[in-house]
Amino acid sequence: MLETLRKRVRNEQSAPDHPAMRAPENPWAKAFRRMLKNRGAALGLYVILFFALIGALADIVAPYDPIKPNFTALRQPPSAQHLFGTDKQGRDILSRIIHGARISMAVGFLSQGLTIFIGTVVGAIAGYYGGKVDTILMRITDSLYAFPTMLLLIIFMAAFGRGFINLLIAMSIAAWVGPARLVRSQVLQLKSQAFVEASHALGAPARHIILRHMLPNLIGSLMIFLSFGVPAAIMAEAGLSFLGIGLVPPTPSWGVMLNDGFAVLRALPHVVFFPSLVIIITMLAFMYLGDGLRDAFDPRSS
Amino acid sequence: MSTNSNRISRRRLLKAAMFTGATAGLAACGGGARPAAPAGEAPPPTEAPPAAEAPQEAPAAEAPARAERVLYLNMPSFYGDPGAGTDPGCSGGANTVFTNQLMFSALVYLNEKMEPTPDCAESWTPNEDSSVWTFKLRKDLKWSDGTPITAKDFEWTVKRNVSPDISCGGGILYMMDIIKGAADYAGKVTTDPDTIGVKALDDYTLQFELTGPAGFFPIMVSYPTYSPLPKDRIEQYGKDTQWTQPQYVLSNGPFKMTEWKRDEYMTLLPNEHWHGYTEQAPGLDKLTVRMLKNQATAIAAYETGELDVIEVPTGDLPRVKSDPVLSQQLITYAELFTQYMLIPVSAKPFDDVRVRQALAIAIDRDAIADVLAGTVTPAYQFLPPTMLGYDKDLNPEMAYNPDKARQLLADAGFPNGEGFPKFWINSNHTDDYQTMFEAISAMYKDVLGIEMELALMDPGARGAWREQEPRRLHLWRERWGMDFPDSHNSMNFMVTGRLKGDYSKIPEWGGYKSTDRVAPLVEEAARSADPARRHELYRQADRILTWEDPYLIPIYYYVANLMMKPRVKGVYVTGMGPTYRRVSVES
Amino acid sequence: MWQYIVRRVLQAIFTLFVLSLITFFVAKVTPGSPLGLDDPENAAKITPAMRKQLLEQYDLDKPVPVQYVLWFTKFIRGDLGLSLTYRNEHVQDILARTWPISAQLGLIAALLAISLGTLLGIVAAVYRNTFIDYASMFIAVIGVAVPSFVLAIGLILLFSLTLHWFPVTGWGTPERMVMPILVLMLGPLATTARFTRASMLEVIKQDYVRTARAKGLLERVVILRHVLKNALIPVITVAGPTLAGMLTGSVFVEQIFTIPGVANAFVGAIGGRDYPMIMAQTIIFGGLVIFMNLAVDVAYGIIDPRIRYS
């Protein structure tokens, strides 16, 4: 298993170079290559890819069933059979963490994908059309922006009920304001630039201008947003599930595991220790990756 | 009390509770094993700071002022209806019973053997068929402000408690409808309170006229709704539950409330006007009831000395049992408390008796007890051990039997679970419920090949979930903790609260075919004076409900695991929980 | 500038109005009902007649828009209503006992986080690429990467249950305040430190700093006079929201350490469908954040005269 992972990592490592060599003018690839030169960022990326990979292959990689209780292996400390021990229902912690990687990554990327989608649409419309549309949309974003995100999430989770899809929707509704404001301000900036004005004068439709001229210029900012948004979403899932209002147990999410573990903090410390560790590692990985991305896309640096 | 008895909150409500109510709680600790005054509370004038701050090694005898003896209990929340405050007339909600028993004395109390023992009443006598009961009251009964209490106060209180106008709307009617005329008055059939069968014959004699013979009535009047309540205060401050606030409340029990910080703590002082006070001086100066909802936090607080008594969370029990010090502080006892699942008896495919029986015997109850680490014992019937009608050989067929279960399901037309619709189990979300239903769901899948999905939610959402379209086929988790130790309590609830209650009006849940068999058995048992006969009647009723035509699937009985600091004395536990009337602490 | 402030305040009021609308309708579509009406373990107690009476008493039987108007008219008269969970308590009273606690916790933690974070960032920048820098940034990295609930669990395990230094629960006396403050401040401290360091390094690169150095000024003077002043301006932009965020209480800190503050009350209000409570807190939280943002913008203009209000 490790061998294939290593190979996979090596492939990932070399992959970005090829398109970059073929198309050196592509600013994306350039930024990406620059980022990979940053050791911390590269390591962060590999860690994230590693979690994504084991998450994707969880059914194959995980040694045990993550959900089914095992009455013959209740409450075991870490051992050769169960590297991270078992919980009070006899479930293998390692297997649950592996399946949890899938859920955390899915929550992180899907929710932020949705967030960025909603945010970009709203921000682009507000910025491009301006006027009343802009005012109305921005009042709504201001209202949501003025409210602590965690509390907003709690309201929405109460309204929708717990569950994976509901969590994604709640997170997107609570967070789309960020990218919307970002996109709006950038669109406002771009609108006055010559190439956009020219395109407008030539009678290009709004959709065309937004999609072809403005969006590509927004990618950098959105990538950076993603690198901060995804870990925030993973953390929020863990937090909400820890409070008992995120995902429905026995879903093996890291937050649900923390929740399980906190209840047996003294008796079975390993139940809370390993998911905590994995969450911290993930957060570190995203942080270094995010820093690297920001430096790479920031034209002032290097 | 309804399905939530005072145990509900002590049970692992935590995760759900974190969401159901404002968590709060104050605890205190001097940084070591010794509790200090709760935070935010000004030190009472009686407390001599030098003594409180005195180093442990200083001999207590030499201290000019004795250190204050404070007992720290925990009460996780006002479950169900926090608005009911501490009103004994609304004593349905969980912890109100707990505080009611600290603050109020009823006609009788239950001793170590759960026998009715004189409290406000000195003695009681029935008429020849036990349908009229006469209680002789003590002559030294007083409110906590020193004013006397007479039989008139009891009469007024009973009439007030069954009135439809009190803040919980006659909520504990099922504890009182055995009194003649009570149900009609509560149901507004009549507005004349004098039609209710309670009367003060003189200042110290109280007479109850019941709907029929009831030999268990003296046990029933141990419940807090049979405590006297301060008429003047209620008439003056009765709007909602304002009168239960510390500045207005008067009580007649071992303790009086002097302070109540919502969600934080409640301060109780020994009541010098309590009739038991003169017999024996109290062994403590103050009782602080904290409200820590999270059980993991509560046990940590116990271990750091911030609490004196807690209920041990399931996950910690194995550790506590193997710890040489903590295991000595553990008190384990069986509670009169049954956990079960109600079945939608009229919904396909659950209308088939074989399906219900298959569900009942596909559960490996020993394994569940293992997972819940000794906080429960398997239940194979509704009534708990020691109660009339309990018989360990009542349902021999109900033992875990995968082959038989598969066979029954196949006979009902679902070989290997094929074609069986997916269904849900609706429950509050607590740690232990989650654990239990994950296990049961896995058993159903393994043994029967059917899918049971968990619908765990906060209690306030359960009703809405049930009503939501499209309707979902589901089992309903419920539990019953006894309000007084007589099988009438449980069985009467099952008949009037369930078989003939609200549930009977829901299409999938009503239409239980054996109602007409169960109800007469329960009625006859209530009226009978012969214990052997009553036992047999309850036995039959229970067997119909749990096996012959299953209406519910019993899962387990609760086993309580309290931890109590050695410095706490004078507390006894019964199947009803701990009793603190004569509690004392060493400083 | 006054014109600018007045316009922003008017905008803020409108924003809060929109926020109250959103919250009210989201809260209303949330399944479940207040007063324990939908709680099955409670339902046996409530007769249909009683239910009707309660709904009428609290205006819950009216259409949702009417309920909003009723709430709104009461609100502008300064009446926040009765709590639906604690029926004899006014929302004002509940807020009066929960706010001081959260504000105290938040204020101490925010002040510590901002001051220590700034200090850490400055030190790291001045001694960049030395051991001091790495150590400071290690603390900052941990602060960002460790979720508060994980940190809280760790601290309880170490300081309460193993070392017996601090109690697990509550608020009010110094030893009870240490752990919650630590947990609450570490994240913002880390963010502030990283931000300050980056800002410092940015300024150090600038021409005027090089000029100052070239003039032969002492390094200390260069840092204090030229770098610090300019580097700290952007830090203010993070300090404002940090303060606002911390004043609104931390759900995790208050839940784990059972602190009877606003965040706990808010979670409880949602669980109990306590609409008056939810609404009052929404307005306060929103108002606080908006006010902080405005304060930052104004402060920014005072410190940096290049900024013009428009």
PDB file of N, CA, C and O in Angstrom, chain B residues 2 4 8 18-19 21-23 25-29 31 39 81 83 241-242 262-264 297 306 459-460 463 476-477, chain C residues 32 38-41 45 50 85-89 97 160 164 167-171 175-176 255-256 258 260 264 267-268 271:
ATOM      1  N   SER B   2     -44.277  11.587  34.049  1.00  0.00           N
ATOM      2  CA  SER B   2     -44.480  10.886  32.788  1.00  0.00           C
ATOM      3  C   SER B   2     -43.237  10.086  32.453  1.00  0.00           C
ATOM      4  O   SER B   2     -42.475   9.712  33.318  1.00  0.00           O
ATOM      5  N   ASN B   4     -40.558  10.856  31.454  1.00  0.00           N
ATOM      6  CA  ASN B   4     -39.311  11.379  31.973  1.00  0.00           C
ATOM      7  C   ASN B   4     -39.450  11.485  33.466  1.00  0.00           C
ATOM      8  O   ASN B   4     -40.151  12.326  33.990  1.00  0.00           O
ATOM      9  N   ILE B   8     -34.233  11.066  34.227  1.00  0.00           N
ATOM     10  CA  ILE B   8     -33.902  11.330  32.837  1.00  0.00           C
ATOM     11  C   ILE B   8     -32.686  12.220  32.710  1.00  0.00           C
ATOM     12  O   ILE B   8     -31.821  11.997  31.897  1.00  0.00           O
ATOM     13  N   MET B  18     -26.845  19.484  25.498  1.00  0.00           N
ATOM     14  CA  MET B  18     -26.024  20.606  25.084  1.00  0.00           C
ATOM     15  C   MET B  18     -26.785  21.445  24.084  1.00  0.00           C
ATOM     16  O   MET B  18     -26.555  22.613  23.921  1.00  0.00           O
ATOM     17  N   PHE B  19     -27.694  20.773  23.411  1.00  0.00           N
ATOM     18  CA  PHE B  19     -28.400  21.472  22.368  1.00  0.00           C
ATOM     19  C   PHE B  19     -29.787  21.896  22.809  1.00  0.00           C
ATOM     20  O   PHE B  19     -30.369  22.796  22.262  1.00  0.00           O
ATOM     21  N   GLY B  21     -30.853  22.961  25.854  1.00  0.00           N
ATOM     22  CA  GLY B  21     -31.057  24.040  26.794  1.00  0.00           C
ATOM     23  C   GLY B  21     -29.789  24.828  26.976  1.00  0.00           C
ATOM     24  O   GLY B  21     -28.729  24.400  26.590  1.00  0.00           O
ATOM     25  N   ALA B  22     -29.934  25.980  27.520  1.00  0.00           N
ATOM     26  CA  ALA B  22     -28.758  26.779  27.755  1.00  0.00           C
ATOM     27  C   ALA B  22     -27.897  26.066  28.766  1.00  0.00           C
ATOM     28  O   ALA B  22     -28.288  25.870  29.899  1.00  0.00           O
ATOM     29  N   THR B  23     -26.775  25.635  28.335  1.00  0.00           N
ATOM     30  CA  THR B  23     -25.888  24.983  29.267  1.00  0.00           C
ATOM     31  C   THR B  23     -25.256  26.027  30.135  1.00  0.00           C
ATOM     32  O   THR B  23     -24.984  27.114  29.706  1.00  0.00           O
ATOM     33  N   GLY B  25     -23.507  26.422  34.307  1.00  0.00           N
ATOM     34  CA  GLY B  25     -23.176  25.664  35.468  1.00  0.00           C
ATOM     35  C   GLY B  25     -21.967  26.297  36.049  1.00  0.00           C
ATOM     36  O   GLY B  25     -21.096  26.774  35.369  1.00  0.00           O
ATOM     37  N   LEU B  26     -21.986  26.313  37.311  1.00  0.00           N
ATOM     38  CA  LEU B  26     -20.900  26.908  38.004  1.00  0.00           C
ATOM     39  C   LEU B  26     -20.423  25.871  38.935  1.00  0.00           C
ATOM     40  O   LEU B  26     -21.193  25.164  39.543  1.00  0.00           O
ATOM     41  N   ALA B  27     -19.188  25.737  39.032  1.00  0.00           N
ATOM     42  CA  ALA B  27     -18.714  24.847  40.033  1.00  0.00           C
ATOM     43  C   ALA B  27     -17.546  25.531  40.653  1.00  0.00           C
ATOM     44  O   ALA B  27     -17.104  26.554  40.193  1.00  0.00           O
ATOM     45  N   ALA B  28     -17.105  24.961  41.666  1.00  0.00           N
ATOM     46  CA  ALA B  28     -16.049  25.649  42.357  1.00  0.00           C
ATOM     47  C   ALA B  28     -15.007  24.684  42.792  1.00  0.00           C
ATOM     48  O   ALA B  28     -15.265  23.513  42.978  1.00  0.00           O
ATOM     49  N   CYS B  29     -13.862  25.179  42.935  1.00  0.00           N
ATOM     50  CA  CYS B  29     -12.820  24.336  43.435  1.00  0.00           C
ATOM     51  C   CYS B  29     -11.697  25.208  43.870  1.00  0.00           C
ATOM     52  O   CYS B  29     -11.319  26.155  43.195  1.00  0.00           O
ATOM     53  N   GLY B  31      -8.900  24.523  43.741  1.00  0.00           N
ATOM     54  CA  GLY B  31      -7.714  24.063  43.036  1.00  0.00           C
ATOM     55  C   GLY B  31      -7.274  22.719  43.541  1.00  0.00           C
ATOM     56  O   GLY B  31      -6.314  22.145  43.072  1.00  0.00           O
ATOM     57  N   ALA B  39     -18.802  30.255  42.073  1.00  0.00           N
ATOM     58  CA  ALA B  39     -18.331  31.494  41.511  1.00  0.00           C
ATOM     59  C   ALA B  39     -19.441  32.518  41.463  1.00  0.00           C
ATOM     60  O   ALA B  39     -20.595  32.183  41.348  1.00  0.00           O
ATOM     61  N   ASP B  81     -39.663  20.869  30.735  1.00  0.00           N
ATOM     62  CA  ASP B  81     -40.311  22.150  30.822  1.00  0.00           C
ATOM     63  C   ASP B  81     -39.666  23.016  31.888  1.00  0.00           C
ATOM     64  O   ASP B  81     -40.097  23.031  33.034  1.00  0.00           O
ATOM     65  N   GLY B  83     -39.875  25.965  32.289  1.00  0.00           N
ATOM     66  CA  GLY B  83     -40.809  26.993  32.727  1.00  0.00           C
ATOM     67  C   GLY B  83     -41.585  26.580  33.959  1.00  0.00           C
ATOM     68  O   GLY B  83     -42.140  27.412  34.665  1.00  0.00           O
ATOM     69  N   THR B 241     -44.794  30.771  36.992  1.00  0.00           N
ATOM     70  CA  THR B 241     -44.249  30.050  38.140  1.00  0.00           C
ATOM     71  C   THR B 241     -43.412  30.968  39.000  1.00  0.00           C
ATOM     72  O   THR B 241     -42.481  30.547  39.658  1.00  0.00           O
ATOM     73  N   GLN B 242     -43.790  32.234  38.980  1.00  0.00           N
ATOM     74  CA  GLN B 242     -43.003  33.212  39.710  1.00  0.00           C
ATOM     75  C   GLN B 242     -42.852  32.865  41.193  1.00  0.00           C
ATOM     76  O   GLN B 242     -41.821  33.114  41.787  1.00  0.00           O
ATOM     77  N   ARG B 262     -30.325  30.654  37.437  1.00  0.00           N
ATOM     78  CA  ARG B 262     -30.738  29.789  36.336  1.00  0.00           C
ATOM     79  C   ARG B 262     -29.536  29.170  35.626  1.00  0.00           C
ATOM     80  O   ARG B 262     -28.599  29.876  35.273  1.00  0.00           O
ATOM     81  N   ASP B 263     -29.604  27.889  35.414  1.00  0.00           N
ATOM     82  CA  ASP B 263     -28.574  27.171  34.676  1.00  0.00           C
ATOM     83  C   ASP B 263     -27.212  27.176  35.356  1.00  0.00           C
ATOM     84  O   ASP B 263     -26.248  26.724  34.794  1.00  0.00           O
ATOM     85  N   GLU B 264     -27.133  27.740  36.535  1.00  0.00           N
ATOM     86  CA  GLU B 264     -25.840  27.748  37.200  1.00  0.00           C
ATOM     87  C   GLU B 264     -25.899  26.919  38.484  1.00  0.00           C
ATOM     88  O   GLU B 264     -25.354  25.839  38.552  1.00  0.00           O
ATOM     89  N   THR B 297     -17.907  16.457  31.756  1.00  0.00           N
ATOM     90  CA  THR B 297     -17.485  17.559  32.615  1.00  0.00           C
ATOM     91  C   THR B 297     -17.819  17.240  34.064  1.00  0.00           C
ATOM     92  O   THR B 297     -17.022  17.500  34.964  1.00  0.00           O
ATOM     93  N   GLU B 306     -15.128  19.225  42.816  1.00  0.00           N
ATOM     94  CA  GLU B 306     -16.124  20.285  42.671  1.00  0.00           C
ATOM     95  C   GLU B 306     -17.549  19.770  42.883  1.00  0.00           C
ATOM     96  O   GLU B 306     -18.486  20.544  42.955  1.00  0.00           O
ATOM     97  N   PRO B 459     -35.089  16.465  21.808  1.00  0.00           N
ATOM     98  CA  PRO B 459     -36.453  16.057  22.153  1.00  0.00           C
ATOM     99  C   PRO B 459     -37.519  16.946  21.523  1.00  0.00           C
ATOM    100  O   PRO B 459     -38.560  16.457  21.076  1.00  0.00           O
ATOM    101  N   GLY B 460     -37.240  18.247  21.453  1.00  0.00           N
ATOM    102  CA  GLY B 460     -38.233  19.170  20.917  1.00  0.00           C
ATOM    103  C   GLY B 460     -38.587  18.897  19.469  1.00  0.00           C
ATOM    104  O   GLY B 460     -39.633  19.313  18.988  1.00  0.00           O
ATOM    105  N   GLY B 463     -41.502  15.243  17.984  1.00  0.00           N
ATOM    106  CA  GLY B 463     -42.915  15.297  17.599  1.00  0.00           C
ATOM    107  C   GLY B 463     -43.075  15.796  16.173  1.00  0.00           C
ATOM    108  O   GLY B 463     -43.852  15.249  15.386  1.00  0.00           O
ATOM    109  N   TRP B 476     -40.422   3.824  18.065  1.00  0.00           N
ATOM    110  CA  TRP B 476     -40.345   5.014  18.907  1.00  0.00           C
ATOM    111  C   TRP B 476     -39.720   4.625  20.233  1.00  0.00           C
ATOM    112  O   TRP B 476     -40.290   3.814  20.969  1.00  0.00           O
ATOM    113  N   ARG B 477     -38.552   5.183  20.506  1.00  0.00           N
ATOM    114  CA  ARG B 477     -37.923   4.839  21.776  1.00  0.00           C
ATOM    115  C   ARG B 477     -38.604   5.590  22.904  1.00  0.00           C
ATOM    116  O   ARG B 477     -38.942   6.760  22.789  1.00  0.00           O
TER     117      ARG B 477
ATOM    118  N   GLY C  32     -40.139  21.836  15.123  1.00  0.00           N
ATOM    119  CA  GLY C  32     -40.122  21.817  16.583  1.00  0.00           C
ATOM    120  C   GLY C  32     -40.778  23.073  17.109  1.00  0.00           C
ATOM    121  O   GLY C  32     -40.954  24.046  16.396  1.00  0.00           O
ATOM    122  N   ASP C  38     -43.606  20.116  21.759  1.00  0.00           N
ATOM    123  CA  ASP C  38     -43.387  19.036  20.820  1.00  0.00           C
ATOM    124  C   ASP C  38     -42.552  17.917  21.424  1.00  0.00           C
ATOM    125  O   ASP C  38     -42.218  16.963  20.766  1.00  0.00           O
ATOM    126  N   ASP C  39     -42.196  18.088  22.664  1.00  0.00           N
ATOM    127  CA  ASP C  39     -41.345  17.112  23.322  1.00  0.00           C
ATOM    128  C   ASP C  39     -42.202  15.918  23.740  1.00  0.00           C
ATOM    129  O   ASP C  39     -43.062  16.044  24.606  1.00  0.00           O
ATOM    130  N   PRO C  40     -41.989  14.749  23.096  1.00  0.00           N
ATOM    131  CA  PRO C  40     -42.890  13.632  23.368  1.00  0.00           C
ATOM    132  C   PRO C  40     -42.858  13.189  24.824  1.00  0.00           C
ATOM    133  O   PRO C  40     -43.859  12.732  25.359  1.00  0.00           O
ATOM    134  N   GLU C  41     -41.705  13.369  25.468  1.00  0.00           N
ATOM    135  CA  GLU C  41     -41.634  12.926  26.849  1.00  0.00           C
ATOM    136  C   GLU C  41     -42.340  13.918  27.757  1.00  0.00           C
ATOM    137  O   GLU C  41     -42.509  13.706  28.934  1.00  0.00           O
ATOM    138  N   LYS C  45     -48.177  15.494  29.306  1.00  0.00           N
ATOM    139  CA  LYS C  45     -48.643  16.471  30.274  1.00  0.00           C
ATOM    140  C   LYS C  45     -49.554  17.522  29.667  1.00  0.00           C
ATOM    141  O   LYS C  45     -50.297  18.181  30.373  1.00  0.00           O
ATOM    142  N   MET C  50     -54.794  23.109  26.742  1.00  0.00           N
ATOM    143  CA  MET C  50     -53.653  23.817  27.319  1.00  0.00           C
ATOM    144  C   MET C  50     -52.730  24.324  26.220  1.00  0.00           C
ATOM    145  O   MET C  50     -52.226  25.440  26.252  1.00  0.00           O
ATOM    146  N   THR C  85     -38.466  29.813  27.174  1.00  0.00           N
ATOM    147  CA  THR C  85     -37.921  28.681  27.924  1.00  0.00           C
ATOM    148  C   THR C  85     -38.131  28.894  29.423  1.00  0.00           C
ATOM    149  O   THR C  85     -38.656  28.033  30.112  1.00  0.00           O
ATOM    150  N   TYR C  86     -37.720  30.065  29.884  1.00  0.00           N
ATOM    151  CA  TYR C  86     -37.928  30.388  31.293  1.00  0.00           C
ATOM    152  C   TYR C  86     -39.086  31.355  31.333  1.00  0.00           C
ATOM    153  O   TYR C  86     -38.910  32.552  31.253  1.00  0.00           O
ATOM    154  N   ARG C  87     -40.265  30.850  31.477  1.00  0.00           N
ATOM    155  CA  ARG C  87     -41.424  31.662  31.149  1.00  0.00           C
ATOM    156  C   ARG C  87     -41.620  32.871  32.030  1.00  0.00           C
ATOM    157  O   ARG C  87     -42.340  33.775  31.682  1.00  0.00           O
ATOM    158  N   ASN C  88     -41.044  32.895  33.207  1.00  0.00           N
ATOM    159  CA  ASN C  88     -41.263  34.084  34.013  1.00  0.00           C
ATOM    160  C   ASN C  88     -40.056  35.008  33.994  1.00  0.00           C
ATOM    161  O   ASN C  88     -39.930  35.883  34.817  1.00  0.00           O
ATOM    162  N   GLU C  89     -39.161  34.797  33.032  1.00  0.00           N
ATOM    163  CA  GLU C  89     -38.000  35.670  32.954  1.00  0.00           C
ATOM    164  C   GLU C  89     -38.020  36.468  31.667  1.00  0.00           C
ATOM    165  O   GLU C  89     -38.297  35.931  30.593  1.00  0.00           O
ATOM    166  N   ARG C  97     -27.656  38.740  32.721  1.00  0.00           N
ATOM    167  CA  ARG C  97     -26.797  37.867  33.526  1.00  0.00           C
ATOM    168  C   ARG C  97     -25.792  37.087  32.685  1.00  0.00           C
ATOM    169  O   ARG C  97     -24.795  36.609  33.205  1.00  0.00           O
ATOM    170  N   SER C 160      -6.397  19.840  34.760  1.00  0.00           N
ATOM    171  CA  SER C 160      -7.401  19.553  35.777  1.00  0.00           C
ATOM    172  C   SER C 160      -7.274  18.138  36.301  1.00  0.00           C
ATOM    173  O   SER C 160      -7.196  17.905  37.495  1.00  0.00           O
ATOM    174  N   HIS C 164      -4.196  18.654  38.602  1.00  0.00           N
ATOM    175  CA  HIS C 164      -5.125  19.226  39.598  1.00  0.00           C
ATOM    176  C   HIS C 164      -4.824  20.678  39.907  1.00  0.00           C
ATOM    177  O   HIS C 164      -4.890  21.103  41.055  1.00  0.00           O
ATOM    178  N   PRO C 167      -9.784  24.058  38.294  1.00  0.00           N
ATOM    179  CA  PRO C 167     -11.077  23.359  38.215  1.00  0.00           C
ATOM    180  C   PRO C 167     -11.574  23.288  36.773  1.00  0.00           C
ATOM    181  O   PRO C 167     -11.136  24.066  35.929  1.00  0.00           O
ATOM    182  N   VAL C 168     -12.473  22.362  36.531  1.00  0.00           N
ATOM    183  CA  VAL C 168     -12.938  22.113  35.171  1.00  0.00           C
ATOM    184  C   VAL C 168     -14.042  23.059  34.745  1.00  0.00           C
ATOM    185  O   VAL C 168     -14.229  23.325  33.571  1.00  0.00           O
ATOM    186  N   THR C 169     -14.795  23.535  35.734  1.00  0.00           N
ATOM    187  CA  THR C 169     -16.063  24.164  35.381  1.00  0.00           C
ATOM    188  C   THR C 169     -16.166  25.583  35.898  1.00  0.00           C
ATOM    189  O   THR C 169     -15.519  25.955  36.871  1.00  0.00           O
ATOM    190  N   GLY C 170     -17.001  26.350  35.228  1.00  0.00           N
ATOM    191  CA  GLY C 170     -17.466  27.588  35.810  1.00  0.00           C
ATOM    192  C   GLY C 170     -16.635  28.812  35.479  1.00  0.00           C
ATOM    193  O   GLY C 170     -15.768  28.796  34.630  1.00  0.00           O
ATOM    194  N   TRP C 171     -16.931  29.867  36.170  1.00  0.00           N
ATOM    195  CA  TRP C 171     -16.389  31.178  35.863  1.00  0.00           C
ATOM    196  C   TRP C 171     -16.423  32.012  37.120  1.00  0.00           C
ATOM    197  O   TRP C 171     -17.211  31.740  38.020  1.00  0.00           O
ATOM    198  N   GLU C 175      -8.734  31.162  39.241  1.00  0.00           N
ATOM    199  CA  GLU C 175      -8.274  29.839  38.813  1.00  0.00           C
ATOM    200  C   GLU C 175      -9.262  29.181  37.857  1.00  0.00           C
ATOM    201  O   GLU C 175      -8.895  28.300  37.092  1.00  0.00           O
ATOM    202  N   ARG C 176     -10.500  29.635  37.899  1.00  0.00           N
ATOM    203  CA  ARG C 176     -11.470  29.085  36.958  1.00  0.00           C
ATOM    204  C   ARG C 176     -11.354  29.742  35.584  1.00  0.00           C
ATOM    205  O   ARG C 176     -11.884  29.244  34.607  1.00  0.00           O
ATOM    206  N   GLN C 255     -19.380  25.858  26.181  1.00  0.00           N
ATOM    207  CA  GLN C 255     -19.968  24.526  26.357  1.00  0.00           C
ATOM    208  C   GLN C 255     -19.035  23.633  27.169  1.00  0.00           C
ATOM    209  O   GLN C 255     -19.457  22.960  28.097  1.00  0.00           O
ATOM    210  N   ILE C 256     -17.763  23.601  26.787  1.00  0.00           N
ATOM    211  CA  ILE C 256     -16.854  22.652  27.420  1.00  0.00           C
ATOM    212  C   ILE C 256     -16.592  23.017  28.874  1.00  0.00           C
ATOM    213  O   ILE C 256     -16.590  22.158  29.743  1.00  0.00           O
ATOM    214  N   THR C 258     -18.532  24.813  30.692  1.00  0.00           N
ATOM    215  CA  THR C 258     -19.833  25.174  31.278  1.00  0.00           C
ATOM    216  C   THR C 258     -19.821  26.569  31.894  1.00  0.00           C
ATOM    217  O   THR C 258     -20.003  26.749  33.080  1.00  0.00           O
ATOM    218  N   PRO C 260     -21.700  30.099  31.987  1.00  0.00           N
ATOM    219  CA  PRO C 260     -23.060  30.567  31.688  1.00  0.00           C
ATOM    220  C   PRO C 260     -23.074  31.879  30.922  1.00  0.00           C
ATOM    221  O   PRO C 260     -23.591  32.871  31.395  1.00  0.00           O
ATOM    222  N   ASN C 264     -23.718  30.089  25.125  1.00  0.00           N
ATOM    223  CA  ASN C 264     -24.510  29.002  25.679  1.00  0.00           C
ATOM    224  C   ASN C 264     -25.993  29.330  25.662  1.00  0.00           C
ATOM    225  O   ASN C 264     -26.828  28.506  25.321  1.00  0.00           O
ATOM    226  N   VAL C 267     -27.281  28.962  22.093  1.00  0.00           N
ATOM    227  CA  VAL C 267     -27.488  27.565  21.719  1.00  0.00           C
ATOM    228  C   VAL C 267     -28.729  27.020  22.404  1.00  0.00           C
ATOM    229  O   VAL C 267     -29.560  26.343  21.794  1.00  0.00           O
ATOM    230  N   GLY C 268     -28.875  27.351  23.674  1.00  0.00           N
ATOM    231  CA  GLY C 268     -30.048  26.908  24.417  1.00  0.00           C
ATOM    232  C   GLY C 268     -31.332  27.470  23.830  1.00  0.00           C
ATOM    233  O   GLY C 268     -32.337  26.779  23.707  1.00  0.00           O
ATOM    234  N   GLY C 271     -32.198  25.556  20.728  1.00  0.00           N
ATOM    235  CA  GLY C 271     -32.700  24.233  21.079  1.00  0.00           C
ATOM    236  C   GLY C 271     -34.121  24.309  21.619  1.00  0.00           C
ATOM    237  O   GLY C 271     -34.945  23.446  21.335  1.00  0.00           O
TER     238      GLY C 271
END
